Structures are given as structure tokens and as C-alpha cells.
mmCIF file of C-alpha atoms in Angstrom:
data_model
loop_
_atom_site.group_PDB
_atom_site.id
_atom_site.type_symbol
_atom_site.label_atom_id
_atom_site.label_comp_id
_atom_site.label_asym_id
_atom_site.label_seq_id
_atom_site.Cartn_x
_atom_site.Cartn_y
_atom_site.Cartn_z
ATOM 1 C CA MET V 1 -19.480 16.782 8.734
ATOM 2 C CA ARG V 2 -18.813 20.679 9.547
ATOM 3 C CA PHE V 3 -15.240 21.252 7.901
ATOM 4 C CA PHE V 4 -13.495 24.462 8.135
ATOM 5 C CA GLY V 5 -10.095 24.898 6.848
ATOM 6 C CA LEU V 6 -9.059 28.228 8.852
ATOM 7 C CA SER V 7 -10.621 29.252 12.293
ATOM 8 C CA ARG V 8 -9.808 30.095 15.664
ATOM 9 C CA LYS V 9 -11.782 30.598 18.609
ATOM 10 C CA PRO V 10 -13.184 34.206 20.019
ATOM 11 C CA GLY V 11 -10.698 36.018 21.282
ATOM 12 C CA GLY V 12 -7.860 34.022 19.670
ATOM 13 C CA GLY V 13 -7.619 31.692 22.834
ATOM 14 C CA GLU V 14 -7.856 27.937 22.820
ATOM 15 C CA GLU V 15 -7.902 27.132 26.573
ATOM 16 C CA PRO V 16 -11.373 26.932 28.227
ATOM 17 C CA MET V 17 -12.580 29.827 30.323
ATOM 18 C CA THR V 18 -12.849 29.471 34.105
ATOM 19 C CA ALA V 19 -14.720 31.300 36.915
ATOM 20 C CA ALA V 20 -13.295 32.883 39.798
ATOM 21 C CA HIS V 21 -15.450 33.922 42.867
ATOM 22 C CA GLU V 22 -14.150 35.908 45.942
ATOM 23 C CA VAL V 23 -15.373 34.593 48.989
ATOM 24 C CA LEU V 24 -15.738 37.160 51.959
ATOM 25 C CA PRO V 25 -14.947 36.058 55.398
ATOM 26 C CA LYS V 26 -17.842 34.762 57.823
ATOM 27 C CA PRO V 27 -17.934 35.468 61.482
ATOM 28 C CA SER V 28 -17.048 32.257 63.440
ATOM 29 C CA LEU V 29 -19.790 30.750 65.707
ATOM 30 C CA LEU V 30 -17.811 31.333 68.637
ATOM 31 C CA SER V 31 -17.302 34.986 68.139
ATOM 32 C CA MET V 32 -21.444 34.981 67.456
ATOM 33 C CA LEU V 33 -21.927 33.079 70.495
ATOM 34 C CA SER V 34 -19.809 35.288 72.892
ATOM 35 C CA SER V 35 -20.311 38.865 71.510
ATOM 36 C CA ASP V 36 -23.740 39.104 73.613
ATOM 37 C CA GLY V 37 -24.483 37.640 77.052
ATOM 38 C CA GLY V 38 -27.651 35.932 78.758
ATOM 39 C CA GLY V 39 -30.184 33.531 77.178
ATOM 40 C CA ALA V 40 -31.780 36.340 75.116
ATOM 41 C CA GLY V 41 -28.578 37.107 73.664
ATOM 42 C CA LEU V 42 -27.836 33.522 72.895
ATOM 43 C CA GLN V 43 -31.050 32.844 71.303
ATOM 44 C CA ARG V 44 -30.701 35.822 69.286
ATOM 45 C CA ARG V 45 -27.525 34.882 68.006
ATOM 46 C CA VAL V 46 -28.429 31.083 67.292
ATOM 47 C CA SER V 47 -31.254 32.749 65.142
ATOM 48 C CA GLN V 48 -28.978 34.716 63.410
ATOM 49 C CA LEU V 49 -26.550 31.838 62.831
ATOM 50 C CA PHE V 50 -29.522 29.769 61.274
ATOM 51 C CA PHE V 51 -30.208 32.690 58.958
ATOM 52 C CA LEU V 52 -26.540 33.057 57.927
ATOM 53 C CA VAL V 53 -26.243 28.982 57.162
ATOM 54 C CA VAL V 54 -29.354 29.569 54.956
ATOM 55 C CA LEU V 55 -28.106 32.643 53.397
ATOM 56 C CA THR V 56 -24.731 30.998 52.824
ATOM 57 C CA GLY V 57 -26.146 28.079 51.157
ATOM 58 C CA ILE V 58 -28.276 30.235 48.935
ATOM 59 C CA THR V 59 -25.060 32.093 47.865
ATOM 60 C CA ILE V 60 -23.272 29.088 47.277
ATOM 61 C CA ALA V 61 -26.074 27.789 44.975
ATOM 62 C CA THR V 62 -26.035 31.202 42.947
ATOM 63 C CA VAL V 63 -22.265 31.535 42.604
ATOM 64 C CA CYS V 64 -21.401 27.879 42.100
ATOM 65 C CA PRO V 65 -24.282 26.634 39.611
ATOM 66 C CA GLN V 66 -24.120 23.016 38.764
ATOM 67 C CA SER V 67 -22.546 23.829 35.213
ATOM 68 C CA LEU V 68 -19.383 24.808 37.363
ATOM 69 C CA VAL V 69 -18.960 21.939 39.483
ATOM 70 C CA GLN V 70 -19.502 19.523 36.941
ATOM 71 C CA ALA V 71 -16.534 18.038 35.098
ATOM 72 C CA ASP V 72 -14.872 20.289 32.600
ATOM 73 C CA PRO V 73 -16.328 19.769 29.161
ATOM 74 C CA HIS V 74 -13.101 20.191 27.316
ATOM 75 C CA ARG V 75 -10.841 17.450 26.607
ATOM 76 C CA PHE V 76 -7.267 17.887 25.282
ATOM 77 C CA ALA V 77 -4.666 15.532 23.859
ATOM 78 C CA THR V 78 -1.137 16.123 22.604
ATOM 79 C CA VAL V 79 0.082 13.658 20.504
ATOM 80 C CA PRO V 80 3.706 13.359 18.572
ATOM 81 C CA ALA V 81 3.895 13.054 14.583
ATOM 82 C CA LEU V 82 6.604 12.137 12.423
ATOM 83 C CA ALA V 83 7.574 14.223 9.164
ATOM 84 C CA VAL V 84 10.103 14.029 6.893
ATOM 85 C CA SER V 85 11.803 17.050 4.591
ATOM 86 C CA ALA V 86 14.452 16.903 1.840
ATOM 87 C CA SER V 87 17.413 18.656 2.147
ATOM 88 C CA ASP V 88 20.289 18.193 -0.453
ATOM 89 C CA GLY V 89 18.733 15.119 -1.759
ATOM 90 C CA LYS V 90 18.534 13.383 1.840
ATOM 91 C CA GLU V 91 15.509 13.125 4.070
ATOM 92 C CA ILE V 92 15.536 14.747 7.270
ATOM 93 C CA GLY V 93 13.144 13.288 9.954
ATOM 94 C CA ALA V 94 11.485 15.441 12.808
ATOM 95 C CA VAL V 95 8.709 15.197 15.173
ATOM 96 C CA HIS V 96 6.138 17.592 15.476
ATOM 97 C CA TYR V 97 3.144 17.757 18.089
ATOM 98 C CA ILE V 98 -0.600 18.034 17.372
ATOM 99 C CA VAL V 99 -2.791 19.561 19.844
ATOM 100 C CA ILE V 100 -6.462 18.358 19.648
ATOM 101 C CA GLN V 101 -9.240 19.833 21.788
ATOM 102 C CA LEU V 102 -12.548 17.979 21.973
ATOM 103 C CA ASP V 103 -15.960 19.409 22.950
ATOM 104 C CA ARG V 104 -19.186 17.980 23.023
ATOM 105 C CA ASP V 105 -22.172 19.434 21.070
ATOM 106 C CA PRO V 106 -25.466 18.689 22.813
ATOM 107 C CA GLN V 107 -27.284 19.786 19.752
ATOM 108 C CA ARG V 108 -25.552 17.044 17.889
ATOM 109 C CA LYS V 109 -24.782 19.321 14.734
ATOM 110 C CA GLY V 110 -21.401 17.766 14.377
ATOM 111 C CA PRO V 111 -18.997 16.772 13.516
ATOM 112 C CA THR V 112 -17.229 20.096 13.343
ATOM 113 C CA VAL V 113 -13.618 20.525 12.619
ATOM 114 C CA LEU V 114 -11.677 23.546 13.387
ATOM 115 C CA PHE V 115 -7.963 24.325 12.121
ATOM 116 C CA SER V 116 -6.138 26.934 13.850
ATOM 117 C CA GLU V 117 -3.591 27.930 11.805
ATOM 118 C CA ARG V 118 -2.746 31.696 12.662
ATOM 119 C CA SER V 119 0.946 31.798 13.834
ATOM 120 C CA LYS V 120 3.860 30.236 12.355
ATOM 121 C CA GLY V 121 4.207 26.285 12.034
ATOM 122 C CA THR V 122 0.794 25.614 12.323
ATOM 123 C CA ALA V 123 -0.403 25.554 8.423
ATOM 124 C CA VAL V 124 -1.506 22.454 6.871
ATOM 125 C CA ASP V 125 -2.529 21.523 3.328
ATOM 126 C CA GLU V 126 -5.694 20.088 2.078
ATOM 127 C CA GLU V 127 -4.463 16.580 2.285
ATOM 128 C CA TRP V 128 -3.419 17.009 5.618
ATOM 129 C CA LYS V 129 -7.023 18.158 6.354
ATOM 130 C CA GLU V 130 -8.742 15.173 4.670
ATOM 131 C CA GLY V 131 -6.934 12.942 6.866
ATOM 132 C CA VAL V 132 -8.177 14.735 9.799
ATOM 133 C CA ARG V 133 -11.582 14.298 8.542
ATOM 134 C CA VAL V 134 -11.202 10.216 7.765
ATOM 135 C CA ALA V 135 -9.498 10.408 11.206
ATOM 136 C CA VAL V 136 -12.435 11.685 12.953
ATOM 137 C CA SER V 137 -14.866 8.983 11.333
ATOM 138 C CA ALA V 138 -12.530 6.249 12.172
ATOM 139 C CA ALA V 139 -11.991 7.372 15.734
ATOM 140 C CA ALA V 140 -15.725 7.484 16.367
ATOM 141 C CA ALA V 141 -16.293 4.215 14.669
ATOM 142 C CA THR V 142 -13.534 2.672 16.807
ATOM 143 C CA LEU V 143 -14.961 4.024 19.885
ATOM 144 C CA GLY V 144 -18.656 3.467 19.010
ATOM 145 C CA GLU V 145 -19.299 6.882 19.670
ATOM 146 C CA ASP V 146 -21.626 9.330 17.670
ATOM 147 C CA SER V 147 -19.258 12.065 16.138
ATOM 148 C CA ARG V 148 -22.326 14.109 15.730
ATOM 149 C CA ASN V 149 -21.393 15.311 19.551
ATOM 150 C CA TRP V 150 -18.078 16.280 18.565
ATOM 151 C CA THR V 151 -16.628 19.827 17.780
ATOM 152 C CA ILE V 152 -12.797 19.028 17.348
ATOM 153 C CA THR V 153 -10.100 21.955 17.171
ATOM 154 C CA ILE V 154 -6.901 21.037 15.541
ATOM 155 C CA LYS V 155 -3.641 22.991 16.326
ATOM 156 C CA ASN V 156 -0.168 21.603 14.290
ATOM 157 C CA ARG V 157 2.868 22.684 15.811
ATOM 158 C CA SER V 158 5.892 22.188 13.431
ATOM 159 C CA TYR V 159 9.033 23.665 12.532
ATOM 160 C CA SER V 160 7.752 23.523 8.966
ATOM 161 C CA ASN V 161 5.887 26.586 7.180
ATOM 162 C CA LEU V 162 3.457 24.117 5.727
ATOM 163 C CA THR V 163 2.970 20.327 6.935
ATOM 164 C CA GLN V 164 1.714 18.254 3.836
ATOM 165 C CA GLY V 165 0.255 14.585 3.357
ATOM 166 C CA PRO V 166 -2.157 12.282 5.315
ATOM 167 C CA SER V 167 0.704 10.024 7.170
ATOM 168 C CA ALA V 168 -0.008 12.062 10.638
ATOM 169 C CA SER V 169 -3.598 10.953 10.271
ATOM 170 C CA SER V 170 -3.442 7.972 12.321
ATOM 171 C CA ALA V 171 -1.815 10.014 15.169
ATOM 172 C CA VAL V 172 -4.672 12.465 14.919
ATOM 173 C CA ALA V 173 -7.035 9.527 15.191
ATOM 174 C CA ILE V 174 -5.532 8.073 18.295
ATOM 175 C CA GLY V 175 -5.216 11.714 19.931
ATOM 176 C CA ILE V 176 -8.909 12.092 19.137
ATOM 177 C CA MET V 177 -9.715 8.773 20.897
ATOM 178 C CA ALA V 178 -7.600 9.748 24.088
ATOM 179 C CA ALA V 179 -9.250 13.048 24.260
ATOM 180 C CA ALA V 180 -12.886 11.517 24.052
ATOM 181 C CA ARG V 181 -11.845 8.841 26.677
ATOM 182 C CA GLY V 182 -10.199 11.244 29.002
ATOM 183 C CA GLU V 183 -6.863 8.808 28.772
ATOM 184 C CA THR V 184 -3.371 9.938 28.815
ATOM 185 C CA LEU V 185 -0.808 9.133 26.092
ATOM 186 C CA ARG V 186 2.344 7.062 26.979
ATOM 187 C CA PRO V 187 5.557 9.514 26.494
ATOM 188 C CA GLY V 188 7.999 8.494 24.116
ATOM 189 C CA VAL V 189 5.932 6.371 21.810
ATOM 190 C CA ALA V 190 5.190 7.626 18.181
ATOM 191 C CA LEU V 191 2.810 6.374 15.199
ATOM 192 C CA THR V 192 3.040 7.174 11.475
ATOM 193 C CA GLY V 193 0.472 6.018 9.096
ATOM 194 C CA ALA V 194 -2.536 7.026 7.065
ATOM 195 C CA ILE V 195 -5.769 6.500 8.628
ATOM 196 C CA THR V 196 -8.478 4.188 6.554
ATOM 197 C CA THR V 197 -12.125 4.648 6.905
ATOM 198 C CA ASP V 198 -12.192 1.073 8.809
ATOM 199 C CA GLY V 199 -9.663 2.260 11.279
ATOM 200 C CA GLY V 200 -6.953 0.482 9.429
ATOM 201 C CA ILE V 201 -3.392 2.098 9.243
ATOM 202 C CA ASP V 202 -2.149 2.298 5.527
ATOM 203 C CA GLU V 203 1.800 2.687 4.373
ATOM 204 C CA VAL V 204 3.459 5.731 4.275
ATOM 205 C CA GLY V 205 7.205 6.739 2.955
ATOM 206 C CA GLY V 206 10.299 7.900 4.509
ATOM 207 C CA LEU V 207 10.374 5.811 7.487
ATOM 208 C CA PRO V 208 14.258 5.890 7.845
ATOM 209 C CA GLY V 209 14.106 9.519 8.230
ATOM 210 C CA LYS V 210 11.236 9.486 10.670
ATOM 211 C CA LEU V 211 12.979 6.845 12.637
ATOM 212 C CA GLU V 212 16.227 9.212 12.929
ATOM 213 C CA GLY V 213 13.586 12.224 13.520
ATOM 214 C CA ALA V 214 12.048 9.930 16.635
ATOM 215 C CA ALA V 215 15.608 9.421 18.065
ATOM 216 C CA MET V 216 16.300 13.070 18.001
ATOM 217 C CA ALA V 217 13.172 13.597 20.044
ATOM 218 C CA ASN V 218 14.252 10.803 22.400
ATOM 219 C CA MET V 219 11.182 8.597 21.479
ATOM 220 C CA HIS V 220 11.929 4.663 22.199
ATOM 221 C CA THR V 221 9.259 3.114 20.574
ATOM 222 C CA LEU V 222 8.012 3.584 16.920
ATOM 223 C CA LEU V 223 4.679 2.324 15.353
ATOM 224 C CA VAL V 224 4.695 1.706 11.656
ATOM 225 C CA PRO V 225 2.183 0.212 9.244
ATOM 226 C CA LYS V 226 1.699 -3.378 8.821
ATOM 227 C CA GLY V 227 4.421 -4.785 6.294
ATOM 228 C CA GLN V 228 6.626 -1.491 6.291
ATOM 229 C CA ALA V 229 9.377 -2.442 9.324
ATOM 230 C CA ARG V 230 11.408 -4.522 6.568
ATOM 231 C CA THR V 231 11.208 -3.636 2.767
ATOM 232 C CA GLU V 232 13.511 -3.894 0.067
ATOM 233 C CA GLU V 233 14.752 -0.265 0.941
ATOM 234 C CA TRP V 234 14.983 -0.679 4.712
ATOM 235 C CA ASP V 235 15.287 -2.627 7.628
ATOM 236 C CA LEU V 236 13.800 -0.369 10.607
ATOM 237 C CA PRO V 237 14.192 -2.868 13.352
ATOM 238 C CA GLN V 238 18.119 -3.102 12.643
ATOM 239 C CA LEU V 239 18.129 1.187 12.403
ATOM 240 C CA GLY V 240 16.259 1.168 15.605
ATOM 241 C CA ARG V 241 18.612 -1.075 17.633
ATOM 242 C CA LEU V 242 21.295 1.341 16.591
ATOM 243 C CA ARG V 243 18.935 4.484 17.692
ATOM 244 C CA ASN V 244 17.527 2.655 20.905
ATOM 245 C CA ILE V 245 14.086 2.589 19.363
ATOM 246 C CA THR V 246 11.933 -0.543 19.430
ATOM 247 C CA VAL V 247 10.066 -0.560 16.063
ATOM 248 C CA ILE V 248 6.551 -2.317 16.166
ATOM 249 C CA GLU V 249 3.903 -2.954 13.170
ATOM 250 C CA VAL V 250 0.523 -2.209 13.694
ATOM 251 C CA GLY V 251 -2.435 -2.734 11.169
ATOM 252 C CA SER V 252 -5.398 -0.812 13.289
ATOM 253 C CA LEU V 253 -6.211 2.003 15.614
ATOM 254 C CA ARG V 254 -7.146 -0.676 18.216
ATOM 255 C CA GLU V 255 -3.872 -2.065 18.036
ATOM 256 C CA ALA V 256 -2.103 1.288 18.204
ATOM 257 C CA TYR V 257 -4.060 2.723 20.942
ATOM 258 C CA GLU V 258 -3.435 -0.150 23.258
ATOM 259 C CA LEU V 259 0.269 0.272 22.788
ATOM 260 C CA MET V 260 0.149 4.146 23.187
ATOM 261 C CA THR V 261 -2.055 4.473 25.888
ATOM 262 C CA GLY V 262 -2.044 1.000 27.817
ATOM 263 C CA LYS V 263 -5.645 0.656 27.441
ATOM 264 C CA GLN V 264 -7.670 -1.787 25.204
ATOM 265 C CA ARG V 265 -10.461 -0.452 22.753
#
């Protein structure tokens, strides 16, 4: 796996380029046939029309090659992720968003992971990046795809100067799967948990604060690792009822993906 700690696409952009072409107006059939009288004129105009049709076909084939009319090879997904920070001894939760772009590599030299960290709020630590690496492998295994075909660009959008830890890695895996399949994530559903190599979702901390952050972001469903909805420290379903949030435990990417997309994998 090719793994880059700091990268950006050439020119600083992350959006795929599109081509635009000017189409000149063509004379109408009526004007061509009516511009000259008589059988000879009509025959000449029909010949000119045939030549114009052939020329137009050649022009379209030249200006719009097959590569431009095929489906866009870039696939995107934006997935919410939950984080907590400490302030005066209290955990403050927040939702940030991770933008994922997946490109296909016909040379199968991947998986390549690029991190866009140039702007404020996009920096992540090494543990976060390692979680992404595991997420790539787990997502590919769950989908039954060859990750060598993938080039993945990750951009974290957070209010924090530096995002740390692996707790967003399961959400990243879901985003990668959605981008690979071209499927849409349901709004208002957030997932927290550390991804494992076999596609499991492992325990994380700070869940009460994360639930509060989800409520502030108008989320209606919070997915948490198995066994963490109720512990000796908290009762998330009870807290969720006070915040109009449904708390659901999930143990695998397959479970989480179905709840976040409505699609089975």
C-alpha cells in the first residue's frame, strides 16, 4: 500500500476536471433546400447535406472521444465523524466531516492513500492515518474488491487544529465503501468506532460527549460498537431519548453499512 502523509492534487484542486466544447450553429435542412431552385439545385443541396452529416459525425467523434462520454471515474462520499475535546474537565462533542474521493487505478499499483492537509482543520495525526489504512483494507475485503485498483484521497474537515485517534476509522471505511459502490449515505446517521482488519468495529471512548455533539448537529441516529450502549459509566439509549437520538449497537461494517445506506453488503 502506498501511503502518503501529506499530499495534494496538482494545481491544489480536488475536483475532477471537465471539458467544455463550443458547438457552432449548423444550417437547417429547410434553409439549405430552399436556397436554390430546380432539380439540379436540390440534388446539389442534398449532396451537401450528406457531406455535412458525415462531417458532423466525424467532428462529434473527434471532440467527444469515448473517454468523455463514459461515466465519471471519480467517486465521492462525505461521511460524518464524531470527536470529543476536553474543556475545563468536561468532554465537548462535535461532528466533523470527512470527504473521500476514490479513483480507479488501471495499472493496479495501489492502494494509494493521499491526505489533503493544507488548510486549517484538516490535519490528522499518525494514529488517525493508520486507522485509514486499516479502513481501506477492511472496506475492500467487505466488498470483495481488489484495493490495488484504488487511489483514495482523504480530507478531514474539522474545527480542531489536529484530529487524533482511530475512532473515525469505521466511518472512513463506510465512506470508502459508498464511494466505491456509488451509493448515497443517509443523512442524520453517524458512526463511531475503531475499525479492525476483519471488518469489525472496536470500542472507543467519550461516547456521551459524542452523543451530545451528534445532537447539536441534528443527527437522529448514532451507531456505536457492540457492548458500548450501556456501561457502568453511561446509558446512551437513555441519553439519546433526551436528545431525540436513537442509539444502535453495531459489530461489523456490514451492519453499519446497511444502516447508513439502506443497502446490504
